[in-house]
Amino acid sequence: MTTDLGLPQPPGRPVRRRTRRIHVGAVPVGGGAPVSVQTMTTTPTSDIDATLQQIAEVTAAGCDLVRVAVPSQDDADALSAVVARSTLPVIADIHFQPRYVLQAIDAGCAAVRVNPGNIRKFDDRVGEIAAAASAARVPIRIGVNAGSLDPRLLAKYGRATPEALVESALWECSLFEEHGFQDLKLAVKHHDPLTVIAAYRLLAERCDYPLHLGVTEAGTALQGSIKSAVAFGVLLSEGIGDTVRVSLSAPPVEQVKAGCHILQSLGLRPRKLEIVSCPGCGRLQVDIHRLAAQVESAFEGFPHPLRVAVMGCVVNGPGEAREADIGVSSGNGKGQIFVRGRTVRTVPEHRIVEALLEEALNLRPSDSTEETSPS
């Protein structure tokens, strides 16, 4: 059961593309399953304790799947210990050495990501990998990246076009299919959101495998979040995409938070805390940026979905505050507190955060509904 605190429901979720379903550990992917958020650890996998600590942190932030890098034999040797103690299904990220793919499968990884463009003689090893993955019931993600595209396709297309990315992914799929293996997930990543959108649209037309969305090397927290939100927003609104990773030059926890917020904004993941606050203008009589940050910090980890409006003038303030679960319209050194559309009290400015938190903790559910998974 979930608590209904009066949040307005989105007008309708995107109609999801029909795909095959695979299972990454206990997490279903594709086939109508909820869109999953993924990230990648930044620790050396061989540092088992540090890797597990980071996995615990991203689990708390809402992550569903975690990928770990396996660039060395020491990292491959550590996989068994990481998998055994991880709070999330572990995906091994393999480049250059096909033998690490087999070792990751033997270690119990929930899935393996391979980048055919930079694995030596990968096509010659597909049969062996397919047999091992099939026996262990481990899915394979074919992850094609613009920065490591097969040289043959670069020569054919001149650059990493959407067509080149898709041709690479589907060629590798065909090799696995020749061996009867179809537990596949595909990704065709590029740093440019428009190229990403075009590539995934084309790929979605040409196969029914689940797709992992990503804007690779997206950039810093601000730029990368915007580029990812643009590409993911377009694709997910068209029903394309089954897992997502926001690739930021920022800690994995921040990547997870960005991914969760994108899905929440599209109605593809239950909303949690939402702060509605004005951007600021010459009418303000309060430091709205500081106040909004204080409210966000005070409500971090709040146990129920909640929309909090933090407004700073009489133009839109009262209206926005009334639309939220709780809100404040502030100015002249005081704040008018609203709860579900009703004015409940006025407090001095220095007590606004405290008052909002008190009212939130006093809220009682207006109704209870059966929990439903977003689809």
PDB file of N, CA and C in Angstrom, residues 277-374:
ATOM      1  N   SER A 277       9.738  25.890  -6.681  1.00  0.00           N
ATOM      2  CA  SER A 277      10.226  27.177  -6.167  1.00  0.00           C
ATOM      3  C   SER A 277      10.439  28.145  -7.322  1.00  0.00           C
ATOM      4  N   CYS A 278      10.254  29.418  -7.039  1.00  0.00           N
ATOM      5  CA  CYS A 278      10.363  30.421  -8.093  1.00  0.00           C
ATOM      6  C   CYS A 278      11.836  30.741  -8.370  1.00  0.00           C
ATOM      7  N   PRO A 279      12.149  31.208  -9.584  1.00  0.00           N
ATOM      8  CA  PRO A 279      13.545  31.453  -9.957  1.00  0.00           C
ATOM      9  C   PRO A 279      14.117  32.728  -9.351  1.00  0.00           C
ATOM     10  N   GLY A 280      13.254  33.634  -8.941  1.00  0.00           N
ATOM     11  CA  GLY A 280      13.734  34.907  -8.400  1.00  0.00           C
ATOM     12  C   GLY A 280      13.530  36.051  -9.384  1.00  0.00           C
ATOM     13  N   CYS A 281      13.197  37.213  -8.855  1.00  0.00           N
ATOM     14  CA  CYS A 281      13.043  38.416  -9.678  1.00  0.00           C
ATOM     15  C   CYS A 281      13.086  39.623  -8.742  1.00  0.00           C
ATOM     16  N   GLY A 282      12.898  40.806  -9.308  1.00  0.00           N
ATOM     17  CA  GLY A 282      12.997  42.025  -8.519  1.00  0.00           C
ATOM     18  C   GLY A 282      11.869  42.229  -7.532  1.00  0.00           C
ATOM     19  N   ARG A 283      10.813  41.388  -7.620  1.00  0.00           N
ATOM     20  CA  ARG A 283       9.702  41.525  -6.672  1.00  0.00           C
ATOM     21  C   ARG A 283       9.992  40.856  -5.343  1.00  0.00           C
ATOM     22  N   LEU A 284      11.005  40.005  -5.299  1.00  0.00           N
ATOM     23  CA  LEU A 284      11.228  39.194  -4.107  1.00  0.00           C
ATOM     24  C   LEU A 284      11.628  40.034  -2.898  1.00  0.00           C
ATOM     25  N   GLN A 285      11.139  39.591  -1.768  1.00  0.00           N
ATOM     26  CA  GLN A 285      11.513  40.196  -0.485  1.00  0.00           C
ATOM     27  C   GLN A 285      12.123  39.148   0.442  1.00  0.00           C
ATOM     28  N   VAL A 286      12.643  38.072  -0.164  1.00  0.00           N
ATOM     29  CA  VAL A 286      13.265  36.990   0.593  1.00  0.00           C
ATOM     30  C   VAL A 286      14.353  36.399  -0.288  1.00  0.00           C
ATOM     31  N   ASP A 287      15.385  35.826   0.321  1.00  0.00           N
ATOM     32  CA  ASP A 287      16.427  35.122  -0.432  1.00  0.00           C
ATOM     33  C   ASP A 287      15.887  33.742  -0.797  1.00  0.00           C
ATOM     34  N   ILE A 288      15.199  33.678  -1.951  1.00  0.00           N
ATOM     35  CA  ILE A 288      14.484  32.461  -2.311  1.00  0.00           C
ATOM     36  C   ILE A 288      15.428  31.305  -2.604  1.00  0.00           C
ATOM     37  N   HIS A 289      16.617  31.610  -3.145  1.00  0.00           N
ATOM     38  CA  HIS A 289      17.569  30.538  -3.447  1.00  0.00           C
ATOM     39  C   HIS A 289      18.027  29.856  -2.166  1.00  0.00           C
ATOM     40  N   ARG A 290      18.349  30.645  -1.170  1.00  0.00           N
ATOM     41  CA  ARG A 290      18.788  30.084   0.105  1.00  0.00           C
ATOM     42  C   ARG A 290      17.644  29.336   0.781  1.00  0.00           C
ATOM     43  N   LEU A 291      16.447  29.912   0.752  1.00  0.00           N
ATOM     44  CA  LEU A 291      15.295  29.290   1.404  1.00  0.00           C
ATOM     45  C   LEU A 291      14.954  27.952   0.744  1.00  0.00           C
ATOM     46  N   ALA A 292      14.941  27.920  -0.588  1.00  0.00           N
ATOM     47  CA  ALA A 292      14.626  26.670  -1.282  1.00  0.00           C
ATOM     48  C   ALA A 292      15.658  25.593  -0.970  1.00  0.00           C
ATOM     49  N   ALA A 293      16.933  25.973  -0.913  1.00  0.00           N
ATOM     50  CA  ALA A 293      17.989  25.008  -0.590  1.00  0.00           C
ATOM     51  C   ALA A 293      17.820  24.489   0.832  1.00  0.00           C
ATOM     52  N   GLN A 294      17.443  25.368   1.757  1.00  0.00           N
ATOM     53  CA  GLN A 294      17.232  24.933   3.137  1.00  0.00           C
ATOM     54  C   GLN A 294      16.061  23.959   3.240  1.00  0.00           C
ATOM     55  N   VAL A 295      14.991  24.245   2.509  1.00  0.00           N
ATOM     56  CA  VAL A 295      13.823  23.359   2.525  1.00  0.00           C
ATOM     57  C   VAL A 295      14.190  21.999   1.924  1.00  0.00           C
ATOM     58  N   GLU A 296      14.898  22.010   0.807  1.00  0.00           N
ATOM     59  CA  GLU A 296      15.296  20.751   0.174  1.00  0.00           C
ATOM     60  C   GLU A 296      16.151  19.910   1.110  1.00  0.00           C
ATOM     61  N   SER A 297      17.079  20.554   1.795  1.00  0.00           N
ATOM     62  CA  SER A 297      17.942  19.840   2.725  1.00  0.00           C
ATOM     63  C   SER A 297      17.139  19.287   3.900  1.00  0.00           C
ATOM     64  N   ALA A 298      16.209  20.075   4.422  1.00  0.00           N
ATOM     65  CA  ALA A 298      15.424  19.646   5.584  1.00  0.00           C
ATOM     66  C   ALA A 298      14.527  18.459   5.262  1.00  0.00           C
ATOM     67  N   PHE A 299      14.069  18.374   3.996  1.00  0.00           N
ATOM     68  CA  PHE A 299      13.133  17.316   3.617  1.00  0.00           C
ATOM     69  C   PHE A 299      13.804  16.116   2.966  1.00  0.00           C
ATOM     70  N   GLU A 300      15.111  16.127   2.846  1.00  0.00           N
ATOM     71  CA  GLU A 300      15.797  15.005   2.235  1.00  0.00           C
ATOM     72  C   GLU A 300      15.504  13.723   3.017  1.00  0.00           C
ATOM     73  N   GLY A 301      15.104  12.680   2.301  1.00  0.00           N
ATOM     74  CA  GLY A 301      14.780  11.415   2.944  1.00  0.00           C
ATOM     75  C   GLY A 301      13.376  11.350   3.521  1.00  0.00           C
ATOM     76  N   PHE A 302      12.519  12.348   3.229  1.00  0.00           N
ATOM     77  CA  PHE A 302      11.149  12.316   3.741  1.00  0.00           C
ATOM     78  C   PHE A 302      10.473  11.025   3.269  1.00  0.00           C
ATOM     79  N   PRO A 303       9.746  10.328   4.155  1.00  0.00           N
ATOM     80  CA  PRO A 303       9.309   8.961   3.846  1.00  0.00           C
ATOM     81  C   PRO A 303       8.175   8.841   2.842  1.00  0.00           C
ATOM     82  N   HIS A 304       7.488   9.923   2.487  1.00  0.00           N
ATOM     83  CA  HIS A 304       6.358   9.837   1.566  1.00  0.00           C
ATOM     84  C   HIS A 304       6.553  10.800   0.402  1.00  0.00           C
ATOM     85  N   PRO A 305       5.894  10.518  -0.732  1.00  0.00           N
ATOM     86  CA  PRO A 305       5.909  11.496  -1.828  1.00  0.00           C
ATOM     87  C   PRO A 305       5.358  12.828  -1.335  1.00  0.00           C
ATOM     88  N   LEU A 306       5.974  13.913  -1.736  1.00  0.00           N
ATOM     89  CA  LEU A 306       5.572  15.213  -1.207  1.00  0.00           C
ATOM     90  C   LEU A 306       5.956  16.307  -2.198  1.00  0.00           C
ATOM     91  N   ARG A 307       5.009  17.197  -2.460  1.00  0.00           N
ATOM     92  CA  ARG A 307       5.292  18.388  -3.266  1.00  0.00           C
ATOM     93  C   ARG A 307       5.268  19.594  -2.338  1.00  0.00           C
ATOM     94  N   VAL A 308       6.395  20.302  -2.289  1.00  0.00           N
ATOM     95  CA  VAL A 308       6.551  21.456  -1.407  1.00  0.00           C
ATOM     96  C   VAL A 308       6.793  22.680  -2.276  1.00  0.00           C
ATOM     97  N   ALA A 309       5.972  23.712  -2.112  1.00  0.00           N
ATOM     98  CA  ALA A 309       6.126  24.953  -2.872  1.00  0.00           C
ATOM     99  C   ALA A 309       6.808  26.001  -1.997  1.00  0.00           C
ATOM    100  N   VAL A 310       7.863  26.580  -2.526  1.00  0.00           N
ATOM    101  CA  VAL A 310       8.609  27.627  -1.815  1.00  0.00           C
ATOM    102  C   VAL A 310       8.586  28.857  -2.702  1.00  0.00           C
ATOM    103  N   MET A 311       7.690  29.791  -2.379  1.00  0.00           N
ATOM    104  CA  MET A 311       7.436  30.939  -3.252  1.00  0.00           C
ATOM    105  C   MET A 311       7.786  32.240  -2.542  1.00  0.00           C
ATOM    106  N   GLY A 312       8.109  33.238  -3.372  1.00  0.00           N
ATOM    107  CA  GLY A 312       8.666  34.445  -2.786  1.00  0.00           C
ATOM    108  C   GLY A 312       7.949  35.737  -3.069  1.00  0.00           C
ATOM    109  N   CYS A 313       6.778  35.724  -3.705  1.00  0.00           N
ATOM    110  CA  CYS A 313       6.065  36.989  -3.912  1.00  0.00           C
ATOM    111  C   CYS A 313       4.581  36.711  -4.068  1.00  0.00           C
ATOM    112  N   VAL A 314       3.791  37.754  -4.136  1.00  0.00           N
ATOM    113  CA  VAL A 314       2.334  37.615  -4.136  1.00  0.00           C
ATOM    114  C   VAL A 314       1.766  37.352  -5.523  1.00  0.00           C
ATOM    115  N   VAL A 315       2.591  37.370  -6.570  1.00  0.00           N
ATOM    116  CA  VAL A 315       2.056  37.181  -7.919  1.00  0.00           C
ATOM    117  C   VAL A 315       1.637  35.724  -8.139  1.00  0.00           C
ATOM    118  N   ASN A 316       2.600  34.821  -8.058  1.00  0.00           N
ATOM    119  CA  ASN A 316       2.288  33.402  -8.219  1.00  0.00           C
ATOM    120  C   ASN A 316       2.353  32.620  -6.918  1.00  0.00           C
ATOM    121  N   GLY A 317       2.874  33.245  -5.877  1.00  0.00           N
ATOM    122  CA  GLY A 317       3.132  32.528  -4.635  1.00  0.00           C
ATOM    123  C   GLY A 317       1.936  31.836  -4.031  1.00  0.00           C
ATOM    124  N   PRO A 318       0.857  32.550  -3.732  1.00  0.00           N
ATOM    125  CA  PRO A 318      -0.276  31.881  -3.089  1.00  0.00           C
ATOM    126  C   PRO A 318      -0.876  30.772  -3.942  1.00  0.00           C
ATOM    127  N   GLY A 319      -0.972  30.995  -5.240  1.00  0.00           N
ATOM    128  CA  GLY A 319      -1.554  29.973  -6.115  1.00  0.00           C
ATOM    129  C   GLY A 319      -0.725  28.712  -6.161  1.00  0.00           C
ATOM    130  N   GLU A 320       0.598  28.878  -6.325  1.00  0.00           N
ATOM    131  CA  GLU A 320       1.473  27.705  -6.367  1.00  0.00           C
ATOM    132  C   GLU A 320       1.485  26.992  -5.015  1.00  0.00           C
ATOM    133  N   ALA A 321       1.477  27.757  -3.944  1.00  0.00           N
ATOM    134  CA  ALA A 321       1.490  27.151  -2.611  1.00  0.00           C
ATOM    135  C   ALA A 321       0.223  26.338  -2.378  1.00  0.00           C
ATOM    136  N   ARG A 322      -0.897  26.821  -2.871  1.00  0.00           N
ATOM    137  CA  ARG A 322      -2.157  26.084  -2.695  1.00  0.00           C
ATOM    138  C   ARG A 322      -2.168  24.784  -3.489  1.00  0.00           C
ATOM    139  N   GLU A 323      -1.459  24.738  -4.621  1.00  0.00           N
ATOM    140  CA  GLU A 323      -1.456  23.550  -5.462  1.00  0.00           C
ATOM    141  C   GLU A 323      -0.591  22.433  -4.891  1.00  0.00           C
ATOM    142  N   ALA A 324       0.313  22.758  -3.985  1.00  0.00           N
ATOM    143  CA  ALA A 324       1.219  21.762  -3.425  1.00  0.00           C
ATOM    144  C   ALA A 324       0.599  21.094  -2.204  1.00  0.00           C
ATOM    145  N   ASP A 325       1.269  20.023  -1.735  1.00  0.00           N
ATOM    146  CA  ASP A 325       0.833  19.410  -0.485  1.00  0.00           C
ATOM    147  C   ASP A 325       0.994  20.394   0.665  1.00  0.00           C
ATOM    148  N   ILE A 326       2.175  20.996   0.735  1.00  0.00           N
ATOM    149  CA  ILE A 326       2.407  22.089   1.669  1.00  0.00           C
ATOM    150  C   ILE A 326       3.188  23.156   0.923  1.00  0.00           C
ATOM    151  N   GLY A 327       3.078  24.395   1.377  1.00  0.00           N
ATOM    152  CA  GLY A 327       3.788  25.459   0.697  1.00  0.00           C
ATOM    153  C   GLY A 327       3.868  26.706   1.530  1.00  0.00           C
ATOM    154  N   VAL A 328       4.692  27.622   1.051  1.00  0.00           N
ATOM    155  CA  VAL A 328       4.843  28.905   1.709  1.00  0.00           C
ATOM    156  C   VAL A 328       4.902  29.998   0.663  1.00  0.00           C
ATOM    157  N   SER A 329       4.197  31.076   0.942  1.00  0.00           N
ATOM    158  CA  SER A 329       4.317  32.303   0.174  1.00  0.00           C
ATOM    159  C   SER A 329       4.930  33.334   1.116  1.00  0.00           C
ATOM    160  N   SER A 330       6.153  33.775   0.791  1.00  0.00           N
ATOM    161  CA  SER A 330       6.924  34.541   1.764  1.00  0.00           C
ATOM    162  C   SER A 330       7.203  35.955   1.272  1.00  0.00           C
ATOM    163  N   GLY A 331       7.464  36.833   2.233  1.00  0.00           N
ATOM    164  CA  GLY A 331       7.775  38.230   1.970  1.00  0.00           C
ATOM    165  C   GLY A 331       7.535  39.071   3.199  1.00  0.00           C
ATOM    166  N   ASN A 332       8.145  40.247   3.229  1.00  0.00           N
ATOM    167  CA  ASN A 332       7.988  41.167   4.364  1.00  0.00           C
ATOM    168  C   ASN A 332       8.380  40.511   5.687  1.00  0.00           C
ATOM    169  N   GLY A 333       9.373  39.603   5.625  1.00  0.00           N
ATOM    170  CA  GLY A 333       9.889  39.008   6.849  1.00  0.00           C
ATOM    171  C   GLY A 333       9.046  37.914   7.440  1.00  0.00           C
ATOM    172  N   LYS A 334       8.070  37.402   6.690  1.00  0.00           N
ATOM    173  CA  LYS A 334       7.217  36.339   7.225  1.00  0.00           C
ATOM    174  C   LYS A 334       6.782  35.408   6.105  1.00  0.00           C
ATOM    175  N   GLY A 335       6.195  34.280   6.470  1.00  0.00           N
ATOM    176  CA  GLY A 335       5.736  33.311   5.490  1.00  0.00           C
ATOM    177  C   GLY A 335       4.337  32.822   5.802  1.00  0.00           C
ATOM    178  N   GLN A 336       3.500  32.799   4.775  1.00  0.00           N
ATOM    179  CA  GLN A 336       2.137  32.285   4.902  1.00  0.00           C
ATOM    180  C   GLN A 336       2.178  30.805   4.522  1.00  0.00           C
ATOM    181  N   ILE A 337       1.807  29.933   5.463  1.00  0.00           N
ATOM    182  CA  ILE A 337       1.929  28.486   5.285  1.00  0.00           C
ATOM    183  C   ILE A 337       0.599  27.913   4.803  1.00  0.00           C
ATOM    184  N   PHE A 338       0.694  27.097   3.742  1.00  0.00           N
ATOM    185  CA  PHE A 338      -0.477  26.436   3.168  1.00  0.00           C
ATOM    186  C   PHE A 338      -0.338  24.928   3.331  1.00  0.00           C
ATOM    187  N   VAL A 339      -1.471  24.262   3.597  1.00  0.00           N
ATOM    188  CA  VAL A 339      -1.527  22.811   3.626  1.00  0.00           C
ATOM    189  C   VAL A 339      -2.725  22.375   2.802  1.00  0.00           C
ATOM    190  N   ARG A 340      -2.450  21.691   1.692  1.00  0.00           N
ATOM    191  CA  ARG A 340      -3.499  21.204   0.805  1.00  0.00           C
ATOM    192  C   ARG A 340      -4.520  22.284   0.463  1.00  0.00           C
ATOM    193  N   GLY A 341      -3.990  23.429   0.080  1.00  0.00           N
ATOM    194  CA  GLY A 341      -4.849  24.500  -0.410  1.00  0.00           C
ATOM    195  C   GLY A 341      -5.394  25.440   0.632  1.00  0.00           C
ATOM    196  N   ARG A 342      -5.161  25.163   1.918  1.00  0.00           N
ATOM    197  CA  ARG A 342      -5.698  26.017   2.974  1.00  0.00           C
ATOM    198  C   ARG A 342      -4.576  26.760   3.673  1.00  0.00           C
ATOM    199  N   THR A 343      -4.815  28.021   3.983  1.00  0.00           N
ATOM    200  CA  THR A 343      -3.877  28.774   4.799  1.00  0.00           C
ATOM    201  C   THR A 343      -4.034  28.319   6.251  1.00  0.00           C
ATOM    202  N   VAL A 344      -2.920  27.888   6.847  1.00  0.00           N
ATOM    203  CA  VAL A 344      -3.015  27.370   8.209  1.00  0.00           C
ATOM    204  C   VAL A 344      -2.358  28.282   9.241  1.00  0.00           C
ATOM    205  N   ARG A 345      -1.358  29.049   8.840  1.00  0.00           N
ATOM    206  CA  ARG A 345      -0.738  29.979   9.786  1.00  0.00           C
ATOM    207  C   ARG A 345       0.277  30.853   9.058  1.00  0.00           C
ATOM    208  N   THR A 346       0.705  31.884   9.767  1.00  0.00           N
ATOM    209  CA  THR A 346       1.761  32.772   9.284  1.00  0.00           C
ATOM    210  C   THR A 346       2.868  32.780  10.330  1.00  0.00           C
ATOM    211  N   VAL A 347       4.119  32.638   9.863  1.00  0.00           N
ATOM    212  CA  VAL A 347       5.249  32.535  10.785  1.00  0.00           C
ATOM    213  C   VAL A 347       6.333  33.513  10.378  1.00  0.00           C
ATOM    214  N   PRO A 348       7.216  33.893  11.304  1.00  0.00           N
ATOM    215  CA  PRO A 348       8.360  34.726  10.936  1.00  0.00           C
ATOM    216  C   PRO A 348       9.249  33.990   9.934  1.00  0.00           C
ATOM    217  N   GLU A 349       9.991  34.761   9.140  1.00  0.00           N
ATOM    218  CA  GLU A 349      10.815  34.169   8.095  1.00  0.00           C
ATOM    219  C   GLU A 349      11.782  33.118   8.634  1.00  0.00           C
ATOM    220  N   HIS A 350      12.352  33.355   9.797  1.00  0.00           N
ATOM    221  CA  HIS A 350      13.348  32.429  10.319  1.00  0.00           C
ATOM    222  C   HIS A 350      12.739  31.097  10.761  1.00  0.00           C
ATOM    223  N   ARG A 351      11.385  31.035  10.805  1.00  0.00           N
ATOM    224  CA  ARG A 351      10.719  29.793  11.223  1.00  0.00           C
ATOM    225  C   ARG A 351      10.023  29.081  10.062  1.00  0.00           C
ATOM    226  N   ILE A 352      10.236  29.539   8.836  1.00  0.00           N
ATOM    227  CA  ILE A 352       9.513  28.950   7.700  1.00  0.00           C
ATOM    228  C   ILE A 352       9.856  27.469   7.523  1.00  0.00           C
ATOM    229  N   VAL A 353      11.146  27.149   7.495  1.00  0.00           N
ATOM    230  CA  VAL A 353      11.551  25.755   7.264  1.00  0.00           C
ATOM    231  C   VAL A 353      11.010  24.861   8.371  1.00  0.00           C
ATOM    232  N   GLU A 354      11.139  25.308   9.594  1.00  0.00           N
ATOM    233  CA  GLU A 354      10.637  24.540  10.735  1.00  0.00           C
ATOM    234  C   GLU A 354       9.135  24.315  10.629  1.00  0.00           C
ATOM    235  N   ALA A 355       8.399  25.360  10.241  1.00  0.00           N
ATOM    236  CA  ALA A 355       6.944  25.251  10.142  1.00  0.00           C
ATOM    237  C   ALA A 355       6.528  24.291   9.028  1.00  0.00           C
ATOM    238  N   LEU A 356       7.196  24.363   7.884  1.00  0.00           N
ATOM    239  CA  LEU A 356       6.874  23.445   6.790  1.00  0.00           C
ATOM    240  C   LEU A 356       7.113  21.999   7.196  1.00  0.00           C
ATOM    241  N   LEU A 357       8.205  21.763   7.880  1.00  0.00           N
ATOM    242  CA  LEU A 357       8.506  20.397   8.309  1.00  0.00           C
ATOM    243  C   LEU A 357       7.477  19.908   9.326  1.00  0.00           C
ATOM    244  N   GLU A 358       7.082  20.758  10.234  1.00  0.00           N
ATOM    245  CA  GLU A 358       6.057  20.380  11.214  1.00  0.00           C
ATOM    246  C   GLU A 358       4.757  19.998  10.520  1.00  0.00           C
ATOM    247  N   GLU A 359       4.334  20.824   9.562  1.00  0.00           N
ATOM    248  CA  GLU A 359       3.075  20.534   8.872  1.00  0.00           C
ATOM    249  C   GLU A 359       3.173  19.246   8.055  1.00  0.00           C
ATOM    250  N   ALA A 360       4.327  19.007   7.437  1.00  0.00           N
ATOM    251  CA  ALA A 360       4.497  17.786   6.658  1.00  0.00           C
ATOM    252  C   ALA A 360       4.416  16.551   7.536  1.00  0.00           C
ATOM    253  N   LEU A 361       5.025  16.619   8.706  1.00  0.00           N
ATOM    254  CA  LEU A 361       5.004  15.479   9.620  1.00  0.00           C
ATOM    255  C   LEU A 361       3.620  15.240  10.202  1.00  0.00           C
ATOM    256  N   ASN A 362       2.774  16.265  10.205  1.00  0.00           N
ATOM    257  CA  ASN A 362       1.413  16.119  10.720  1.00  0.00           C
ATOM    258  C   ASN A 362       0.408  15.662   9.665  1.00  0.00           C
ATOM    259  N   LEU A 363       0.845  15.608   8.396  1.00  0.00           N
ATOM    260  CA  LEU A 363      -0.070  15.192   7.338  1.00  0.00           C
ATOM    261  C   LEU A 363      -0.529  13.765   7.570  1.00  0.00           C
ATOM    262  N   ARG A 364      -1.786  13.527   7.265  1.00  0.00           N
ATOM    263  CA  ARG A 364      -2.331  12.182   7.330  1.00  0.00           C
ATOM    264  C   ARG A 364      -2.821  11.809   5.934  1.00  0.00           C
ATOM    265  N   PRO A 365      -2.742  10.537   5.593  1.00  0.00           N
ATOM    266  CA  PRO A 365      -3.164  10.138   4.248  1.00  0.00           C
ATOM    267  C   PRO A 365      -4.637  10.425   4.024  1.00  0.00           C
ATOM    268  N   SER A 366      -4.952  10.958   2.855  1.00  0.00           N
ATOM    269  CA  SER A 366      -6.348  11.215   2.515  1.00  0.00           C
ATOM    270  C   SER A 366      -7.005   9.979   1.946  1.00  0.00           C
ATOM    271  N   ASP A 367      -6.181   9.036   1.521  1.00  0.00           N
ATOM    272  CA  ASP A 367      -6.704   7.807   0.940  1.00  0.00           C
ATOM    273  C   ASP A 367      -5.557   6.829   0.808  1.00  0.00           C
ATOM    274  N   SER A 368      -5.859   5.584   0.622  1.00  0.00           N
ATOM    275  CA  SER A 368      -4.833   4.568   0.352  1.00  0.00           C
ATOM    276  C   SER A 368      -5.207   3.846  -0.910  1.00  0.00           C
ATOM    277  N   THR A 369      -4.218   3.632  -1.757  1.00  0.00           N
ATOM    278  CA  THR A 369      -4.454   2.934  -3.011  1.00  0.00           C
ATOM    279  C   THR A 369      -3.477   1.803  -3.143  1.00  0.00           C
ATOM    280  N   GLU A 370      -3.875   0.808  -3.901  1.00  0.00           N
ATOM    281  CA  GLU A 370      -2.967  -0.310  -4.155  1.00  0.00           C
ATOM    282  C   GLU A 370      -1.762   0.210  -4.915  1.00  0.00           C
ATOM    283  N   GLU A 371      -0.575  -0.264  -4.544  1.00  0.00           N
ATOM    284  CA  GLU A 371       0.635   0.137  -5.227  1.00  0.00           C
ATOM    285  C   GLU A 371       0.672  -0.488  -6.604  1.00  0.00           C
ATOM    286  N   THR A 372       0.961   0.339  -7.578  1.00  0.00           N
ATOM    287  CA  THR A 372       1.106  -0.171  -8.937  1.00  0.00           C
ATOM    288  C   THR A 372       2.443   0.233  -9.471  1.00  0.00           C
ATOM    289  N   SER A 373       3.072  -0.672 -10.207  1.00  0.00           N
ATOM    290  CA  SER A 373       4.379  -0.371 -10.779  1.00  0.00           C
ATOM    291  C   SER A 373       4.204   0.459 -12.018  1.00  0.00           C
ATOM    292  N   PRO A 374       5.041   1.482 -12.210  1.00  0.00           N
ATOM    293  CA  PRO A 374       4.954   2.261 -13.430  1.00  0.00           C
ATOM    294  C   PRO A 374       5.304   1.392 -14.615  1.00  0.00           C
TER     295      PRO A 374
END
